[in-house]
Tab-separated table of C-alpha atoms in Angstrom:
chain	number	residue	atom	x	y	z
A	6	UNK	CA	2.374	-0.276	-0.247
A	7	UNK	CA	1.093	-3.631	-1.425
A	8	UNK	CA	-1.478	-4.340	-4.121
A	9	UNK	CA	-3.927	-5.743	-1.588
A	10	UNK	CA	-3.785	-2.627	0.587
A	11	UNK	CA	-4.685	-0.112	-2.155
A	12	UNK	CA	-8.044	-0.121	-3.900
A	13	UNK	CA	-6.765	1.512	-7.109
A	14	UNK	CA	-3.906	-0.974	-7.395
A	15	UNK	CA	-6.239	-3.845	-6.615
A	16	UNK	CA	-8.722	-2.915	-9.360
A	17	UNK	CA	-5.861	-2.225	-11.791
A	18	UNK	CA	-4.363	-5.619	-11.004
A	19	UNK	CA	-7.747	-7.239	-11.666
A	20	UNK	CA	-7.978	-5.463	-15.028
A	21	UNK	CA	-4.393	-6.403	-15.901
A	22	UNK	CA	-4.991	-10.017	-14.899
A	23	UNK	CA	-8.142	-10.119	-17.026
A	24	UNK	CA	-6.270	-8.643	-19.977
A	25	UNK	CA	-3.490	-11.225	-19.658
A	26	UNK	CA	-5.973	-14.075	-19.340
A	27	UNK	CA	-7.844	-12.799	-22.404
A	28	UNK	CA	-4.607	-12.734	-24.406
A	29	UNK	CA	-3.756	-16.242	-23.240
A	30	UNK	CA	-7.249	-17.445	-24.182
A	31	UNK	CA	-6.912	-15.925	-27.658
A	32	UNK	CA	-3.505	-17.570	-28.059
A	33	UNK	CA	-4.848	-20.951	-26.957
A	34	UNK	CA	-7.822	-20.675	-29.330
A	35	UNK	CA	-5.513	-19.721	-32.194
A	36	UNK	CA	-3.142	-22.546	-31.291
A	37	UNK	CA	-5.828	-25.201	-31.364
A	38	UNK	CA	-6.151	-27.178	-34.618
A	39	UNK	CA	-8.715	-25.770	-37.018
A	40	UNK	CA	-11.272	-27.814	-38.902
A	41	UNK	CA	-9.249	-27.528	-42.081
A	42	UNK	CA	-10.001	-29.130	-45.435
A	43	UNK	CA	-9.862	-32.887	-45.876
A	44	UNK	CA	-8.701	-32.332	-49.463
A	45	UNK	CA	-5.953	-29.944	-48.305
A	46	UNK	CA	-4.092	-31.830	-45.567
A	47	UNK	CA	-1.518	-29.975	-43.450
A	48	UNK	CA	-2.528	-26.743	-45.217
A	49	UNK	CA	-0.467	-27.728	-48.250
A	50	UNK	CA	-1.656	-26.920	-51.794
A	51	UNK	CA	-3.990	-29.448	-53.414
A	52	UNK	CA	-2.277	-31.937	-55.762
A	53	UNK	CA	-3.900	-30.216	-58.756
A	54	UNK	CA	-2.691	-26.817	-57.500
A	55	UNK	CA	0.810	-28.175	-57.076
A	56	UNK	CA	0.744	-29.473	-60.679
A	57	UNK	CA	-0.450	-26.079	-61.928
A	58	UNK	CA	2.376	-24.312	-60.098
A	59	UNK	CA	4.949	-26.713	-61.522
A	60	UNK	CA	3.615	-26.386	-65.084
A	61	UNK	CA	3.496	-22.571	-64.800
A	62	UNK	CA	7.041	-22.297	-63.463
A	63	UNK	CA	8.445	-24.686	-66.068
A	64	UNK	CA	6.726	-22.810	-68.886
A	65	UNK	CA	7.888	-19.397	-67.699
A	66	UNK	CA	11.284	-17.941	-68.626
A	67	UNK	CA	13.848	-18.250	-65.813
A	68	UNK	CA	13.767	-14.454	-65.312
A	69	UNK	CA	10.071	-14.558	-64.437
A	70	UNK	CA	10.175	-17.479	-62.030
A	71	UNK	CA	11.055	-15.250	-59.062
A	72	UNK	CA	7.980	-13.040	-59.557
A	73	UNK	CA	5.764	-16.110	-59.903
A	74	UNK	CA	7.127	-17.574	-56.672
A	75	UNK	CA	6.385	-14.265	-54.934
A	76	UNK	CA	2.823	-14.455	-56.224
A	77	UNK	CA	2.401	-18.038	-55.010
A	78	UNK	CA	3.813	-17.012	-51.610
A	79	UNK	CA	0.887	-14.754	-50.776
A	80	UNK	CA	-1.015	-17.704	-49.329
A	81	UNK	CA	-1.076	-19.960	-46.262
A	82	UNK	CA	2.001	-21.911	-47.362
A	83	UNK	CA	5.538	-20.972	-48.369
A	84	UNK	CA	6.874	-21.610	-51.871
A	85	UNK	CA	10.575	-21.645	-52.761
A	86	UNK	CA	12.765	-22.774	-55.701
A	87	UNK	CA	15.987	-24.519	-54.628
A	88	UNK	CA	18.829	-26.319	-56.353
A	89	UNK	CA	19.311	-28.827	-53.514
A	90	UNK	CA	16.618	-30.508	-51.439
A	91	UNK	CA	16.207	-29.107	-47.892
A	92	UNK	CA	17.574	-31.231	-45.048
A	93	UNK	CA	15.138	-33.838	-43.832
A	94	UNK	CA	14.292	-34.034	-40.105
A	95	UNK	CA	15.945	-36.717	-38.018
A	96	UNK	CA	12.623	-38.345	-37.210
A	97	UNK	CA	10.104	-38.663	-40.007
A	98	UNK	CA	6.413	-38.183	-39.449
A	99	UNK	CA	4.292	-41.266	-40.097
A	100	UNK	CA	1.149	-41.308	-42.199
A	101	UNK	CA	2.486	-39.312	-45.185
A	102	UNK	CA	2.494	-42.236	-47.656
A	103	UNK	CA	-1.098	-41.764	-48.782
A	104	UNK	CA	-0.584	-38.062	-49.345
A	105	UNK	CA	2.588	-38.789	-51.314
A	106	UNK	CA	0.567	-41.132	-53.567
A	107	UNK	CA	-1.969	-38.378	-54.241
A	108	UNK	CA	0.797	-35.918	-55.272
A	109	UNK	CA	2.503	-38.586	-57.372
A	110	UNK	CA	-0.777	-39.257	-59.207
A	111	UNK	CA	-1.199	-35.571	-60.020
A	112	UNK	CA	2.500	-35.221	-60.982
A	113	UNK	CA	3.354	-38.473	-62.772
A	114	UNK	CA	6.948	-39.256	-63.521
A	115	UNK	CA	8.346	-37.101	-60.772
A	116	UNK	CA	10.109	-38.221	-57.610
A	117	UNK	CA	7.820	-36.576	-55.039
A	118	UNK	CA	9.394	-35.811	-51.658
A	119	UNK	CA	7.219	-35.389	-48.563
A	120	UNK	CA	8.945	-35.025	-45.201
A	121	UNK	CA	8.074	-33.674	-41.771
A	122	UNK	CA	8.112	-34.564	-38.083
A	123	UNK	CA	5.257	-34.916	-35.643
A	124	UNK	CA	4.821	-31.758	-33.529
A	125	UNK	CA	3.946	-31.793	-29.872
A	126	UNK	CA	0.454	-33.199	-29.447
A	127	UNK	CA	0.474	-33.879	-33.159
A	128	UNK	CA	-1.736	-36.931	-32.816
A	129	UNK	CA	-4.546	-34.673	-31.594
A	130	UNK	CA	-4.216	-32.382	-34.612
A	131	UNK	CA	-4.054	-35.093	-37.232
A	132	UNK	CA	-3.773	-33.567	-40.694
A	133	UNK	CA	-5.522	-30.316	-39.824
A	134	UNK	CA	-3.821	-26.926	-39.927
A	135	UNK	CA	-2.278	-26.028	-36.566
A	136	UNK	CA	-0.154	-23.233	-35.152
A	137	UNK	CA	2.400	-25.743	-33.912
A	138	UNK	CA	3.224	-26.573	-37.544
A	139	UNK	CA	5.216	-23.328	-37.572
A	140	UNK	CA	7.828	-25.316	-35.665
A	141	UNK	CA	7.246	-28.682	-37.385
A	142	UNK	CA	6.203	-27.989	-40.989
A	143	UNK	CA	5.429	-30.589	-43.636
A	144	UNK	CA	7.660	-30.074	-46.712
A	145	UNK	CA	6.638	-31.015	-50.243
A	146	UNK	CA	9.472	-31.313	-52.814
A	147	UNK	CA	8.744	-31.581	-56.555
A	148	UNK	CA	11.591	-31.873	-59.159
A	149	UNK	CA	11.222	-29.611	-62.193
A	150	UNK	CA	12.882	-29.545	-65.591
A	151	UNK	CA	16.249	-27.893	-65.533
A	152	UNK	CA	17.208	-29.385	-62.168
A	153	UNK	CA	15.394	-26.922	-59.932
A	154	UNK	CA	13.194	-28.098	-57.066
A	155	UNK	CA	9.827	-26.663	-56.107
A	156	UNK	CA	9.694	-26.701	-52.274
A	157	UNK	CA	6.423	-25.988	-50.477
A	158	UNK	CA	6.285	-25.705	-46.642
A	159	UNK	CA	3.031	-25.949	-44.706
A	160	UNK	CA	3.792	-22.626	-42.997
A	161	UNK	CA	2.206	-19.272	-43.873
A	162	UNK	CA	4.247	-17.178	-46.225
A	163	UNK	CA	6.253	-14.172	-45.047
A	164	UNK	CA	3.472	-11.869	-46.227
A	165	UNK	CA	0.895	-13.625	-44.074
A	166	UNK	CA	3.312	-13.815	-41.133
A	167	UNK	CA	3.984	-10.069	-41.340
A	168	UNK	CA	0.267	-9.388	-41.461
A	169	UNK	CA	-0.364	-11.613	-38.425
A	170	UNK	CA	2.492	-9.987	-36.460
A	171	UNK	CA	1.147	-6.533	-37.272
A	172	UNK	CA	-2.329	-7.498	-36.178
A	173	UNK	CA	-0.995	-9.028	-32.965
A	174	UNK	CA	1.067	-5.906	-32.221
A	175	UNK	CA	-1.848	-3.571	-32.882
A	176	UNK	CA	-4.091	-5.742	-30.697
A	177	UNK	CA	-1.565	-5.704	-27.844
A	178	UNK	CA	-1.020	-1.959	-28.088
A	179	UNK	CA	-4.727	-1.302	-28.289
A	180	UNK	CA	-5.338	-3.538	-25.282
A	181	UNK	CA	-2.653	-1.765	-23.263
A	182	UNK	CA	-4.117	1.636	-24.182
A	183	UNK	CA	-7.564	0.494	-23.110
A	184	UNK	CA	-6.033	-0.881	-19.909
A	185	UNK	CA	-4.284	2.438	-19.245
A	186	UNK	CA	-7.519	4.378	-19.770
A	187	UNK	CA	-9.343	2.013	-17.417
A	188	UNK	CA	-6.591	2.340	-14.806
A	189	UNK	CA	-6.803	6.161	-15.040
A	190	UNK	CA	-10.578	5.962	-14.716
A	191	UNK	CA	-10.228	3.701	-11.660
A	192	UNK	CA	-7.772	6.121	-10.076
A	193	UNK	CA	-10.105	9.078	-10.684
A	194	UNK	CA	-12.964	7.057	-9.216
A	195	UNK	CA	-11.064	6.039	-6.089
A	196	UNK	CA	-9.474	9.463	-5.462
A	197	UNK	CA	-12.449	10.659	-3.366
A	198	UNK	CA	-11.922	7.561	-1.192
A	199	UNK	CA	-8.293	8.616	-0.665
A	200	UNK	CA	-9.428	12.123	0.285
A	201	UNK	CA	-11.999	10.626	2.647
A	202	UNK	CA	-9.467	8.413	4.431
A	203	UNK	CA	-7.032	11.341	4.736
A	204	UNK	CA	-9.818	13.531	6.106
A	205	UNK	CA	-10.750	10.896	8.689
A	206	UNK	CA	-7.111	10.682	9.821
A	207	UNK	CA	-6.896	14.479	10.141
A	208	UNK	CA	-10.186	14.579	12.015
A	209	UNK	CA	-8.892	12.143	14.653
A	210	UNK	CA	-6.200	14.665	15.640
A	211	UNK	CA	-7.905	17.964	14.813
A	212	UNK	CA	-11.637	18.558	15.164
A	213	UNK	CA	-11.302	21.805	13.202
A	214	UNK	CA	-10.076	20.090	10.029
A	215	UNK	CA	-11.760	21.517	6.887
A	216	UNK	CA	-14.737	19.758	5.338
A	217	UNK	CA	-14.155	17.280	2.554
A	218	UNK	CA	-14.989	18.490	-0.959
A	219	UNK	CA	-18.228	16.940	-2.143
A	220	UNK	CA	-17.063	15.547	-5.499
A	221	UNK	CA	-16.923	12.313	-7.454
A	222	UNK	CA	-19.708	9.845	-8.152
A	223	UNK	CA	-23.115	10.183	-6.529
A	224	UNK	CA	-22.238	7.582	-3.917
A	225	UNK	CA	-18.964	9.310	-3.077
A	226	UNK	CA	-20.694	12.704	-2.866
A	227	UNK	CA	-23.236	11.260	-0.458
A	228	UNK	CA	-20.473	9.659	1.612
A	229	UNK	CA	-18.444	12.877	1.766
A	230	UNK	CA	-21.496	14.898	2.716
A	231	UNK	CA	-22.404	12.365	5.434
A	232	UNK	CA	-18.857	12.522	6.791
A	233	UNK	CA	-18.957	16.325	6.901
A	234	UNK	CA	-22.265	16.198	8.767
A	235	UNK	CA	-20.887	13.629	11.219
A	236	UNK	CA	-17.744	15.709	11.745
A	237	UNK	CA	-19.779	18.830	12.447
A	238	UNK	CA	-21.994	16.967	14.902
A	239	UNK	CA	-19.048	15.390	16.739
A	240	UNK	CA	-17.269	18.739	16.880
A	241	UNK	CA	-20.382	20.344	18.301
A	242	UNK	CA	-20.775	17.614	20.915
A	243	UNK	CA	-17.113	17.884	21.949
A	244	UNK	CA	-17.361	21.681	22.183
A	245	UNK	CA	-20.569	21.393	24.201
A	246	UNK	CA	-18.922	18.892	26.547
A	247	UNK	CA	-15.974	21.242	27.061
A	248	UNK	CA	-18.269	24.208	27.727
A	249	UNK	CA	-20.312	22.154	30.163
A	250	UNK	CA	-17.218	20.957	32.053
A	251	UNK	CA	-15.780	24.475	32.051
A	252	UNK	CA	-19.018	25.792	33.535
A	253	UNK	CA	-19.083	23.085	36.189
A	254	UNK	CA	-15.397	23.758	36.999
A	255	UNK	CA	-16.097	27.494	37.324
A	256	UNK	CA	-18.966	26.910	39.718
A	257	UNK	CA	-17.004	24.287	41.642
A	258	UNK	CA	-14.083	26.692	42.087
A	259	UNK	CA	-16.480	29.178	43.612
A	260	UNK	CA	-17.630	26.618	46.158
A	261	UNK	CA	-14.037	25.470	46.735
A	262	UNK	CA	-13.018	29.023	47.500
A	263	UNK	CA	-15.830	29.343	50.032
A	264	UNK	CA	-14.923	26.015	51.613
A	265	UNK	CA	-11.268	27.012	51.784
A	266	UNK	CA	-12.218	30.208	53.619
A	267	UNK	CA	-14.462	28.316	55.991
A	268	UNK	CA	-11.766	25.709	56.630
A	269	UNK	CA	-9.682	28.434	58.180
A	270	UNK	CA	-12.163	28.540	61.072
A	271	UNK	CA	-11.546	24.900	61.992
A	272	UNK	CA	-9.942	24.937	65.442
A	273	UNK	CA	-8.124	21.592	65.106
A	274	UNK	CA	-4.943	22.365	63.128
A	275	UNK	CA	-4.576	18.766	61.927
A	276	UNK	CA	-8.105	18.620	60.594
A	277	UNK	CA	-7.710	22.096	59.097
A	278	UNK	CA	-4.600	20.904	57.145
A	279	UNK	CA	-6.391	17.782	55.947
A	280	UNK	CA	-9.360	19.829	54.756
A	281	UNK	CA	-7.078	22.221	52.862
A	282	UNK	CA	-5.289	19.274	51.253
A	283	UNK	CA	-8.616	17.775	50.178
A	284	UNK	CA	-9.638	21.061	48.634
A	285	UNK	CA	-6.324	21.331	46.755
A	286	UNK	CA	-6.751	17.789	45.452
A	287	UNK	CA	-10.283	18.600	44.261
A	288	UNK	CA	-8.977	21.692	42.444
A	289	UNK	CA	-6.225	19.613	40.808
A	290	UNK	CA	-8.812	17.037	39.753
A	291	UNK	CA	-10.888	19.757	38.123
A	292	UNK	CA	-7.845	21.081	36.251
A	293	UNK	CA	-6.844	17.624	34.996
A	294	UNK	CA	-10.383	16.774	33.894
A	295	UNK	CA	-10.619	20.042	31.964
A	296	UNK	CA	-7.251	19.419	30.339
A	297	UNK	CA	-8.416	15.999	29.092
A	298	UNK	CA	-11.626	17.511	27.734
A	299	UNK	CA	-9.927	20.436	26.035
A	300	UNK	CA	-7.298	18.343	24.254
A	301	UNK	CA	-10.134	16.848	22.099
A	302	UNK	CA	-12.061	20.071	21.758
A	303	UNK	CA	-9.441	22.401	20.368
A	304	UNK	CA	-6.889	22.396	17.546
A	305	UNK	CA	-3.377	21.137	18.171
A	306	UNK	CA	-0.975	24.046	18.909
A	307	UNK	CA	1.756	24.739	16.396
A	308	UNK	CA	4.768	22.551	17.274
A	309	UNK	CA	8.215	24.080	17.692
A	310	UNK	CA	11.734	22.774	17.537
A	311	UNK	CA	12.834	21.870	21.077
A	312	UNK	CA	16.466	21.384	22.008
A	313	UNK	CA	16.228	18.456	24.432
A	314	UNK	CA	19.522	19.047	26.203
A	315	UNK	CA	18.441	22.564	27.211
A	316	UNK	CA	14.808	21.682	27.874
A	317	UNK	CA	15.447	18.588	29.991
A	318	UNK	CA	18.225	20.264	31.965
A	319	UNK	CA	15.899	23.130	32.884
A	320	UNK	CA	13.132	20.756	33.933
A	321	UNK	CA	15.473	18.696	36.114
A	322	UNK	CA	16.974	21.839	37.698
A	323	UNK	CA	13.482	23.067	38.570
A	324	UNK	CA	12.561	19.770	40.237
A	325	UNK	CA	15.807	19.652	42.174
A	326	UNK	CA	15.061	23.137	43.476
A	327	UNK	CA	11.698	21.792	44.631
A	328	UNK	CA	13.477	19.091	46.629
A	329	UNK	CA	12.753	16.132	44.310
A	330	UNK	CA	15.411	13.468	43.731
A	331	UNK	CA	15.576	13.804	39.924
A	332	UNK	CA	18.729	13.274	37.831
A	333	UNK	CA	19.441	13.748	34.119
A	334	UNK	CA	21.498	11.282	32.094
A	335	UNK	CA	23.792	12.126	29.227
A	336	UNK	CA	21.944	13.734	26.287
A	337	UNK	CA	23.406	13.463	22.772
A	338	UNK	CA	24.363	16.916	21.405
A	339	UNK	CA	22.020	18.681	18.971
A	340	UNK	CA	19.193	16.282	19.826
A	341	UNK	CA	15.858	17.941	19.041
A	342	UNK	CA	12.227	17.128	18.442
A	343	UNK	CA	9.250	18.989	17.018
A	344	UNK	CA	6.576	19.301	19.703
A	345	UNK	CA	4.513	21.797	21.655
A	346	UNK	CA	6.674	22.972	24.570
A	347	UNK	CA	3.827	23.249	27.079
A	348	UNK	CA	2.642	19.721	26.209
A	349	UNK	CA	6.121	18.249	26.574
A	350	UNK	CA	6.609	19.954	29.949
A	351	UNK	CA	3.220	18.740	31.214
A	352	UNK	CA	3.968	15.183	30.098
A	353	UNK	CA	7.344	15.131	31.821
A	354	UNK	CA	5.935	16.837	34.947
A	355	UNK	CA	3.244	14.146	35.288
A	356	UNK	CA	5.743	11.327	34.733
A	357	UNK	CA	8.157	12.805	37.265
A	358	UNK	CA	5.333	13.310	39.797
A	359	UNK	CA	4.328	9.678	39.292
A	360	UNK	CA	7.923	8.482	39.790
A	361	UNK	CA	8.531	10.637	42.864
A	362	UNK	CA	5.227	9.512	44.377
A	363	UNK	CA	5.924	5.794	44.034
A	364	UNK	CA	9.747	5.740	44.241
A	365	UNK	CA	12.487	7.687	45.894
A	366	UNK	CA	14.526	8.619	42.818
A	367	UNK	CA	13.672	9.497	39.204
A	368	UNK	CA	16.131	9.481	36.281
A	369	UNK	CA	15.518	11.042	32.858
A	370	UNK	CA	17.396	9.918	29.742
A	371	UNK	CA	17.126	10.571	26.007
A	372	UNK	CA	18.396	8.591	23.031
A	373	UNK	CA	17.858	8.615	19.274
A	374	UNK	CA	18.205	6.614	16.098
A	375	UNK	CA	17.826	7.625	12.458
A	376	UNK	CA	14.042	8.000	12.676
A	377	UNK	CA	12.986	8.551	16.294
A	378	UNK	CA	13.916	10.207	19.600
A	379	UNK	CA	13.067	8.434	22.852
A	380	UNK	CA	12.728	10.135	26.259
A	381	UNK	CA	12.556	7.760	29.237
A	382	UNK	CA	11.510	8.561	32.792
A	383	UNK	CA	12.394	5.776	35.259
A	384	UNK	CA	11.965	5.432	39.016
A	385	UNK	CA	13.232	2.953	41.612
A	386	UNK	CA	9.811	2.145	43.034
A	387	UNK	CA	8.160	-1.282	43.242
A	388	UNK	CA	6.783	-1.162	39.695
A	389	UNK	CA	3.306	-2.395	38.778
A	390	UNK	CA	1.850	-5.888	38.303
A	391	UNK	CA	2.498	-6.992	34.684
A	392	UNK	CA	-1.174	-7.772	34.078
A	393	UNK	CA	-2.110	-4.156	34.812
A	394	UNK	CA	0.320	-2.455	32.439
A	395	UNK	CA	-2.299	-2.323	29.677
A	396	UNK	CA	-4.652	-0.355	31.944
A	397	UNK	CA	-2.171	2.414	32.613
A	398	UNK	CA	-3.110	5.639	30.868
A	399	UNK	CA	-6.853	5.080	31.091
A	400	UNK	CA	-8.741	8.040	32.637
A	401	UNK	CA	-9.393	7.402	36.333
A	402	UNK	CA	-7.727	4.015	35.924
A	403	UNK	CA	-5.629	3.665	39.085
A	404	UNK	CA	-4.094	0.485	40.446
A	405	UNK	CA	-4.953	1.592	43.969
A	406	UNK	CA	-8.731	2.241	44.140
A	407	UNK	CA	-8.441	4.044	47.452
A	408	UNK	CA	-7.309	7.325	45.815
A	409	UNK	CA	-5.765	8.600	49.009
A	410	UNK	CA	-3.105	11.259	49.190
A	411	UNK	CA	-0.403	8.782	50.067
A	412	UNK	CA	-0.728	6.892	46.810
A	413	UNK	CA	-1.733	9.719	44.465
A	414	UNK	CA	-4.628	11.593	42.954
A	415	UNK	CA	-7.603	10.500	40.916
A	416	UNK	CA	-5.708	8.579	38.255
A	417	UNK	CA	-5.561	11.221	35.545
A	418	UNK	CA	-1.798	11.855	35.474
A	419	UNK	CA	-0.811	9.028	33.086
A	420	UNK	CA	-4.059	9.500	31.114
A	421	UNK	CA	-3.019	13.103	30.452
A	422	UNK	CA	0.445	11.920	29.427
A	423	UNK	CA	-1.038	9.465	26.903
A	424	UNK	CA	-3.500	12.050	25.586
A	425	UNK	CA	-0.808	14.692	25.086
A	426	UNK	CA	1.522	12.159	23.455
A	427	UNK	CA	-1.199	11.205	20.978
A	428	UNK	CA	-1.757	14.852	20.118
A	429	UNK	CA	1.984	15.369	19.545
A	430	UNK	CA	2.257	12.313	17.289
A	431	UNK	CA	4.366	10.486	19.899
A	432	UNK	CA	4.063	6.957	21.247
A	433	UNK	CA	3.995	6.359	25.028
A	434	UNK	CA	4.841	3.003	26.589
A	435	UNK	CA	4.803	1.866	30.206
A	436	UNK	CA	6.909	-1.050	31.466
A	437	UNK	CA	8.663	-2.504	34.494
A	438	UNK	CA	12.431	-2.395	34.573
A	439	UNK	CA	14.276	-5.749	34.699
A	440	UNK	CA	16.076	-4.757	37.933
A	441	UNK	CA	13.046	-3.201	39.551
A	442	UNK	CA	11.201	0.064	39.173
A	443	UNK	CA	8.872	1.547	36.587
A	444	UNK	CA	9.795	3.283	33.317
A	445	UNK	CA	7.742	5.344	30.890
A	446	UNK	CA	9.148	5.978	27.404
A	447	UNK	CA	7.884	8.621	24.946
A	448	UNK	CA	8.992	8.133	21.340
A	449	UNK	CA	8.865	11.180	19.011
A	450	UNK	CA	9.611	11.402	15.297
A	451	UNK	CA	13.066	12.843	14.858
A	452	UNK	CA	13.343	16.570	14.176
A	453	UNK	CA	13.962	17.639	10.602
A	454	UNK	CA	17.342	19.453	10.604
A	455	UNK	CA	16.186	21.652	7.713
A	456	UNK	CA	13.488	23.289	9.789
A	457	UNK	CA	13.981	26.999	10.399
A	458	UNK	CA	15.838	27.717	13.631
A	459	UNK	CA	13.638	30.772	14.154
A	460	UNK	CA	11.041	28.502	15.792
A	461	UNK	CA	13.491	27.140	18.355
A	462	UNK	CA	11.761	27.177	21.737
A	463	UNK	CA	13.141	29.230	24.538
A	464	UNK	CA	14.539	27.742	27.702
A	465	UNK	CA	12.097	26.705	30.357
A	466	UNK	CA	11.596	29.462	32.878
A	467	UNK	CA	11.964	28.299	36.442
A	468	UNK	CA	8.571	28.445	38.028
């Protein structure tokens, strides 16, 4: 599942991206040079402040100098006392001479040291305080009596750095917590959409699926209620259609029975046989039409575990007894699928009838991989034009519009196969064989071996 395909992930990604951009913006703003103080260049102490620090440290006993340095360090620069001057950078920053003169004037008689290198984009910052000076500080060195050196760096002291790190950490944690709460809120908001999409998928295969719970925001409640109303209306229309067709079929069978009785009084035996065949074809058409209508108007039967080796062998044996040229290829042992037995038998019966009608021989094979099981029914007939393959499986969609008994019925056989395959969660494909003939393949999800064997289907009963 990708971010773009899931609404919750998409909104969460937008929030996360906004949070990251906000943090980057804050970092950029903090990294830009501040206005600073013209009298306090590079965030160093003023010359008079430097003189006060030197005088205070020189006047204090050596034991108290450490505490005074700690007190001075609670500011935006770092103060240290060293015995040796710190190493100077390889490349010296230009423009420090004037500042050195100012410190020398405030601290006469002392050899003032002022070193530093230009940071990246340093020309833009000039002498103003800047975050990049953490990596390229300006260092002020003032000799004191006794040989010690007062060293001042233009970097915040450890106290200030710790404070800034703590604030940054708390800000990041707080932002992540807010982001998590928002992500949870988004998930709760989009959950009714997930239920709605799942309900729509269930409704496509089962008209009796339960109504969606009317929950969530006002818009989602209205949408769920509208879907439930639509589902009820569609279910009612489908049931009404099935009842109407069933009523028509019942009345038509009454007339067919009368016609069949009257056909017996036809003197010409050839015409009598043709009339009886026409009546049988009309009855088969009624049965197929009702089957197509009922598969959308009733719930899907409970699937069972079907052992294909046993099931296919029984089907082929039955067709051979009927005089059809049907053979069964090798079936891998323990190959099984989960399907409705009556639906599987009707699918295979229609495919075999189609193959026998258009070819002289029909072969049935089964194969499997890790995820699917494929059943193929092939014949040695002429096949179909490639441009018409997409039309196969449409109700009343026959390649031969004559609909005579020599070429088949009304064009519902393959439509029933496709309809039953959809109801069983299988995929049906029609194709021409490379060496001639037509092949139909039904692909089922592979049976779960952990399913209870108590639901194993019984063998097909002949007849």
